[in-house]
Short mmCIF file of C-alpha atoms in Angstrom, two decimals:
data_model
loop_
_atom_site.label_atom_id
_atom_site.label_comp_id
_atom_site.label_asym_id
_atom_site.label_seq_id
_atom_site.Cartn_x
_atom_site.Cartn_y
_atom_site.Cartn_z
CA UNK J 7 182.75 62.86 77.11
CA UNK J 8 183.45 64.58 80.44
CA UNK J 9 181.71 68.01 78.94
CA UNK J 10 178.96 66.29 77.78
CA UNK J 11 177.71 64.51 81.11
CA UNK J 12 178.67 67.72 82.57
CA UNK J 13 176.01 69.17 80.30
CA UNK J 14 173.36 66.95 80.28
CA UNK J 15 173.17 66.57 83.90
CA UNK J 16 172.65 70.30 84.01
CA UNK J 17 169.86 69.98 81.33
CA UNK J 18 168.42 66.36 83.26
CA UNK J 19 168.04 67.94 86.61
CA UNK J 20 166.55 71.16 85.93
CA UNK J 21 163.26 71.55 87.95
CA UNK J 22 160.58 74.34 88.21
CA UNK J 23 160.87 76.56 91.87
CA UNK J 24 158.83 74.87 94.69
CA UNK J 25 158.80 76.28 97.85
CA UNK J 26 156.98 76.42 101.40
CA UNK J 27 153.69 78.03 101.02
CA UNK J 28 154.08 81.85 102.28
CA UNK J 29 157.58 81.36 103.57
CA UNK J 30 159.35 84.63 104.53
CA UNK J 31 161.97 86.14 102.10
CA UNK J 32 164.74 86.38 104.92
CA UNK J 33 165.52 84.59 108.09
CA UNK J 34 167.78 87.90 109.07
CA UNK J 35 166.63 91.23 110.22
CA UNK J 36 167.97 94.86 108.14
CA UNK J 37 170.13 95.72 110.40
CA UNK J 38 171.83 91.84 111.21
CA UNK J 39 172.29 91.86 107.28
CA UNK J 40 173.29 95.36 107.22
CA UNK J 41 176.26 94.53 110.04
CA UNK J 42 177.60 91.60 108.31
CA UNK J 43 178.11 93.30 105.38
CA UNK J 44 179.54 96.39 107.08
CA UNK J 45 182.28 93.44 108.78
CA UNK J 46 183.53 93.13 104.92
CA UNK J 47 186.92 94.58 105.24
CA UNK J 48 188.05 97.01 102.12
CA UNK J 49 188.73 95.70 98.41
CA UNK J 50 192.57 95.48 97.91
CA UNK J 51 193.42 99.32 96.37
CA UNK J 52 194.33 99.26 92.92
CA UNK J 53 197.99 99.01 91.99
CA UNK J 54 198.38 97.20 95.55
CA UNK J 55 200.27 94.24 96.05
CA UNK J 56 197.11 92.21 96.34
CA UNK J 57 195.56 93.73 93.80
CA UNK J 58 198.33 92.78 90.97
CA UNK J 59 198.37 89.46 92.73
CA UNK J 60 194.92 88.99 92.18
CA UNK J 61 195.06 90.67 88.78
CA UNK J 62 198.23 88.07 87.43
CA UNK J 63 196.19 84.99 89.17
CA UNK J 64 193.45 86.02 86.98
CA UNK J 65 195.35 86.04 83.86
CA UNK J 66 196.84 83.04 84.47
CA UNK J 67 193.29 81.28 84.95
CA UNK J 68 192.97 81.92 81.26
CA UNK J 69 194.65 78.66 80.60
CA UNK J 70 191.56 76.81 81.64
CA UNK J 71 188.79 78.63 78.97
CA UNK J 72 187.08 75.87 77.52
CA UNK J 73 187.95 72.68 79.67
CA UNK J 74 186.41 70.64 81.73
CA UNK J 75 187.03 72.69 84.76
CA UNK J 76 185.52 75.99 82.69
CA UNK J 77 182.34 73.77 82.03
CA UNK J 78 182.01 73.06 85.37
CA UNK J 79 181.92 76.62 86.02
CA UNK J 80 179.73 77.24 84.06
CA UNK J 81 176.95 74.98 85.56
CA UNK J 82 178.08 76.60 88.85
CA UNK J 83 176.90 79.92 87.91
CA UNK J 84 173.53 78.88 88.20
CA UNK J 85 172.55 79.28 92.03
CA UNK J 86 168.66 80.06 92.04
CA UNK J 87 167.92 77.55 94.82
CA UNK J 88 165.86 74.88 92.79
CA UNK J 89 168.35 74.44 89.93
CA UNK J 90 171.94 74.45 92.43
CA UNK J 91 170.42 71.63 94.71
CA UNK J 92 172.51 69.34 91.60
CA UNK J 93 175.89 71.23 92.40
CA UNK J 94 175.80 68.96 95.83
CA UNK J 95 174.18 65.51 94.49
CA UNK J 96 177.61 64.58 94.43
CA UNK J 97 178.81 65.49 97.79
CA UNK J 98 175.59 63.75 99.05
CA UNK J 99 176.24 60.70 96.80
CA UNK J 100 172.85 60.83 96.34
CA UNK J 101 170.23 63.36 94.28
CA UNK J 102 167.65 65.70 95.76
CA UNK J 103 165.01 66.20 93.96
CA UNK J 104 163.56 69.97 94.15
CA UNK J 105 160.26 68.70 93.47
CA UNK J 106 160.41 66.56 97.18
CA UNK J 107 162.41 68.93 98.96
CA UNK J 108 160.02 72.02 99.09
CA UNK J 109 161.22 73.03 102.73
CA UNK J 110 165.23 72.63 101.52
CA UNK J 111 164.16 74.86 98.23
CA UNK J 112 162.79 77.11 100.82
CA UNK J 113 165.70 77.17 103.27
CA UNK J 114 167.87 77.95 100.16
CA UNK J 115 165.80 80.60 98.75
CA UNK J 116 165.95 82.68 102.30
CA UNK J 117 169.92 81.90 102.49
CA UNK J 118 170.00 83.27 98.66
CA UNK J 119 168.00 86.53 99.57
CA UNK J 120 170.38 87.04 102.92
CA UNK J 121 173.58 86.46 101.81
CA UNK J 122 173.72 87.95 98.82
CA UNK J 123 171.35 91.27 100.09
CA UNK J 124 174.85 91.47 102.16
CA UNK J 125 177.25 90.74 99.42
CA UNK J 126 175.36 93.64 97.59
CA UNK J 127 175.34 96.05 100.39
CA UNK J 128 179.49 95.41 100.93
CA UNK J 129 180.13 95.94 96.81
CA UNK J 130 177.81 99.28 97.23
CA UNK J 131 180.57 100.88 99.52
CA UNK J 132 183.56 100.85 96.71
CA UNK J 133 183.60 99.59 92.81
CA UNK J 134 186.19 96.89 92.20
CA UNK J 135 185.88 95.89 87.84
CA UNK J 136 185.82 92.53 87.27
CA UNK J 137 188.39 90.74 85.74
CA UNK J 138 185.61 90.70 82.25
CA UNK J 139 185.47 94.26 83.21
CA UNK J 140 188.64 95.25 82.94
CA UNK J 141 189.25 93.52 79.75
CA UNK J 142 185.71 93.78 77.31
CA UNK J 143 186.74 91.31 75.05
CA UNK J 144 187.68 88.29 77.78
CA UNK J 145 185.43 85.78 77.48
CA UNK J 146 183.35 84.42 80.20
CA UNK J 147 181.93 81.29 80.70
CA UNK J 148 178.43 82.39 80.86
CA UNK J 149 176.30 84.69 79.15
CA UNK J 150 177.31 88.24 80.43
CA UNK J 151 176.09 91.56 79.70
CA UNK J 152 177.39 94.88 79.43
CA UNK J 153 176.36 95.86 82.42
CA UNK J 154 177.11 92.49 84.36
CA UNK J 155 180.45 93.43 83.30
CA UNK J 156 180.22 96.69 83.92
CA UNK J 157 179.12 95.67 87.86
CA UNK J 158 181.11 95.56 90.89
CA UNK J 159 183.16 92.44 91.30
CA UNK J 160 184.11 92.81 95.87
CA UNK J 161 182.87 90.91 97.58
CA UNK J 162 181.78 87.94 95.17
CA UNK J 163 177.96 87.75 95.56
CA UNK J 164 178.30 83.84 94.08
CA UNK J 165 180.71 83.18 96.42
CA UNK J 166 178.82 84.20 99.37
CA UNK J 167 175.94 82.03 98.49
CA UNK J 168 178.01 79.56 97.50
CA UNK J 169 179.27 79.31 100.72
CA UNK J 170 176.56 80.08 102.66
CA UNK J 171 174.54 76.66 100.20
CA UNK J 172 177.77 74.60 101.59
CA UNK J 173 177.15 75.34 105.08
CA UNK J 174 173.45 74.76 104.98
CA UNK J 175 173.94 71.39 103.40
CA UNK J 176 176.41 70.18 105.54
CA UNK J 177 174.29 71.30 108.54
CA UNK J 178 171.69 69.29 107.25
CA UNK J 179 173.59 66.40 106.63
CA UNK J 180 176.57 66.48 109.04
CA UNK J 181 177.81 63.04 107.41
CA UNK J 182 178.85 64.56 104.48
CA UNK J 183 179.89 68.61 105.41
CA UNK J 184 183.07 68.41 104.07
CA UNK J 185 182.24 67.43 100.94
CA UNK J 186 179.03 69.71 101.16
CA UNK J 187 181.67 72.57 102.31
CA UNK J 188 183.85 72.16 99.69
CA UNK J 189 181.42 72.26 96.77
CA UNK J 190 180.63 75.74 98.49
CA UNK J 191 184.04 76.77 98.24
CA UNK J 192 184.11 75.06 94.65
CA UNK J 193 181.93 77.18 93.50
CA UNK J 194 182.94 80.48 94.36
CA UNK J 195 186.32 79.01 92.64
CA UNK J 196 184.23 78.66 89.40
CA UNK J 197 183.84 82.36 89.45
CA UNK J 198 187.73 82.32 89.36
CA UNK J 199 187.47 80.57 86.48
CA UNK J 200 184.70 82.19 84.59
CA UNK J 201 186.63 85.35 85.32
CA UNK J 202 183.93 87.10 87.02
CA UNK J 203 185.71 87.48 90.35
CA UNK J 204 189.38 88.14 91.58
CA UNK J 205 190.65 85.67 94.30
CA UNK J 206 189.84 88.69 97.20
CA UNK J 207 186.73 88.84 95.93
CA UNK J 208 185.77 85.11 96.27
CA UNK J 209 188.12 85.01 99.83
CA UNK J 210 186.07 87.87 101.52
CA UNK J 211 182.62 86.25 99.71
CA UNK J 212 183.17 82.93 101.09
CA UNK J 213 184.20 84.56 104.69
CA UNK J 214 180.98 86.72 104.33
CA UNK J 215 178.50 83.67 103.39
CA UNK J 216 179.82 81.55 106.16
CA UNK J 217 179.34 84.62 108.82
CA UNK J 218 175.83 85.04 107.55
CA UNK J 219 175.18 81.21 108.30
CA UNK J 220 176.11 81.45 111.86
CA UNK J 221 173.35 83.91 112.20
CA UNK J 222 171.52 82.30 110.00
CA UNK J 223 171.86 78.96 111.95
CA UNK J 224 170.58 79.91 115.38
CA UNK J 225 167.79 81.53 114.42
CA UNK J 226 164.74 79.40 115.74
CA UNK J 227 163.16 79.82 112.13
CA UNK J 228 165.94 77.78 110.59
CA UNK J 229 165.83 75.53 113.48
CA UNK J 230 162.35 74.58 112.75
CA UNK J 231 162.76 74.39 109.01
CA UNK J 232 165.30 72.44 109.25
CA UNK J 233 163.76 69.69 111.01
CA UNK J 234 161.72 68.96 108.02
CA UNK J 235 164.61 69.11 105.57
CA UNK J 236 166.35 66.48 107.12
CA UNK J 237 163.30 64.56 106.81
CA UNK J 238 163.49 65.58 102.73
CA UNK J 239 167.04 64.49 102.86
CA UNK J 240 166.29 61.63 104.49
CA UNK J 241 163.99 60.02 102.01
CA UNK J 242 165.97 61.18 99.12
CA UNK J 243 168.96 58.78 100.77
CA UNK J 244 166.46 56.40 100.59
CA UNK J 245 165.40 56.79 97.18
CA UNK J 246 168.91 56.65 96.24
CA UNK J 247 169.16 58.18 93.02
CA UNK J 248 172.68 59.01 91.85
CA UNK J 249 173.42 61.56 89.28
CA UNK J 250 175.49 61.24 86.07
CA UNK J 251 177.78 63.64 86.07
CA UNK J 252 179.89 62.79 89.61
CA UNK J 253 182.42 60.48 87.64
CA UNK J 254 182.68 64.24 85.70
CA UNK J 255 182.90 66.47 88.22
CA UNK J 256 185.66 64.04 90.55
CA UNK J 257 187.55 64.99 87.50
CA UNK J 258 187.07 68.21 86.25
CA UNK J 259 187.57 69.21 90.31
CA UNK J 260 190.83 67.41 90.09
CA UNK J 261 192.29 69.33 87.64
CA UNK J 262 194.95 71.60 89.41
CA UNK J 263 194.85 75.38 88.51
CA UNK J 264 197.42 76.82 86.93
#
């Protein structure tokens, strides 16, 4: 029962893109992006300490293919900004609604573009395989390709957004940022899970998406956006529509890993 609300509220909130008319891509300049990603400290060295670490944490993450927890991950690993406002109607306790949220879409689709144009720019400076990488016939919990599994796995580019969504949420709604903040960190633990990512590579994503917030954050463009977000936020409280799958998620998310 748990898989299937898990599911269908991944099918029930599913809305088209809407954002701010002629927004900017980015709320960072080249070279601000460029710096953060450059502050990305080196991918554990193979046959390291860390690295078998990471590499036996991994295997034991197996024992969770096909649960609850693994389904969860698997809605996680959708983060286009329209379609992961549902990973956080639970931290909210309430749902927003892409469709009435056109400047939050917005926000989200700049963070997206920033923190992961960093995330990319980090993995181009050394390859790290991916735990599906390493091992072609591990199954993921998503639909991966050859050459998704074939791509670099440090710094986890889902785990900087991830992070980075977290922040801006609880930002926007300071009542509820630890909840907000953990769902960020929950999902960069979903790529744990899926076995796309090594714990160093979700550690050093999450560290990267929260340093590109802090820029993020005092730049007067957010600022003004997020006036009108709040605003979005605040008549979704008002609304109050609650989505189906918390009860799900409280559960799946309380699942210890192994």
């Amino acid at each position: 029962m748990m898989r299937a609300h898990l599911v269908a509220a991944a099918i029930c909130t599913v809305a088209g893109p809407v954002a701010a008319q002629d927004a900017p891509a980015s709320y960072l300049d080249p070279a601000v992006i460029q710096a953060l990603a450059d502050a990305v400290p080196p991918a554990p060295a193979a046959g390291s300490t860390q690295d078998l670490a990471d590499i036996a944490a991994s295997d034991r993450l197996r024992a969770l293919e096909n649960t609850d927890r693994w389904m969860l991950a698997t809605r996680h690993a959708e983060l286009r900004p329209a379609l992961a406002l549902a990973h956080f109607d639970c931290a909210l306790g309430f749902r927003v609604s892409a469709e009435y949220a056109p400047r939050l879409v917005s926000i989200l689709e700049r963070v997206l573009h920033d923190a992961n144009e960093a995330a990319e720019l980090a993995k181009a400076r050394a390859f790290r395989p991916r735990p599906v990488g390493a091992d072609l016939e591990r199954p993921a919990c998503q639909v991966v390709s050859a050459a998704g599994r074939a791509s670099p796995s440090y710094p986890s580019g889902s785990a900087t957004v991830g992070a980075a969504y977290g922040e801006v949420i609880a930002a926007l709604a300071p009542e509820h940022a630890a909840d907000a903040t953990r769902i960020g960190h929950e999902i960069g633990v979903s790529r744990l899970v899926c076995a796309m990512h090594y714990a160093s590579d979700v550690a050093e994503g999450e560290a990267l998406g929260k340093a590109a917030f802090q820029r993020i954050a005092a730049t007067p463009a957010f600022q003004a956006d997020a006036v009108a977000a709040r605003e979005e936020i605040a008549r979704a409280r008002t609304a109050a529509l609650t989505s189906p799958a918390c009860a799900a998620e409280r559960a799946a998310l309380a699942a210890p890993l192994p």
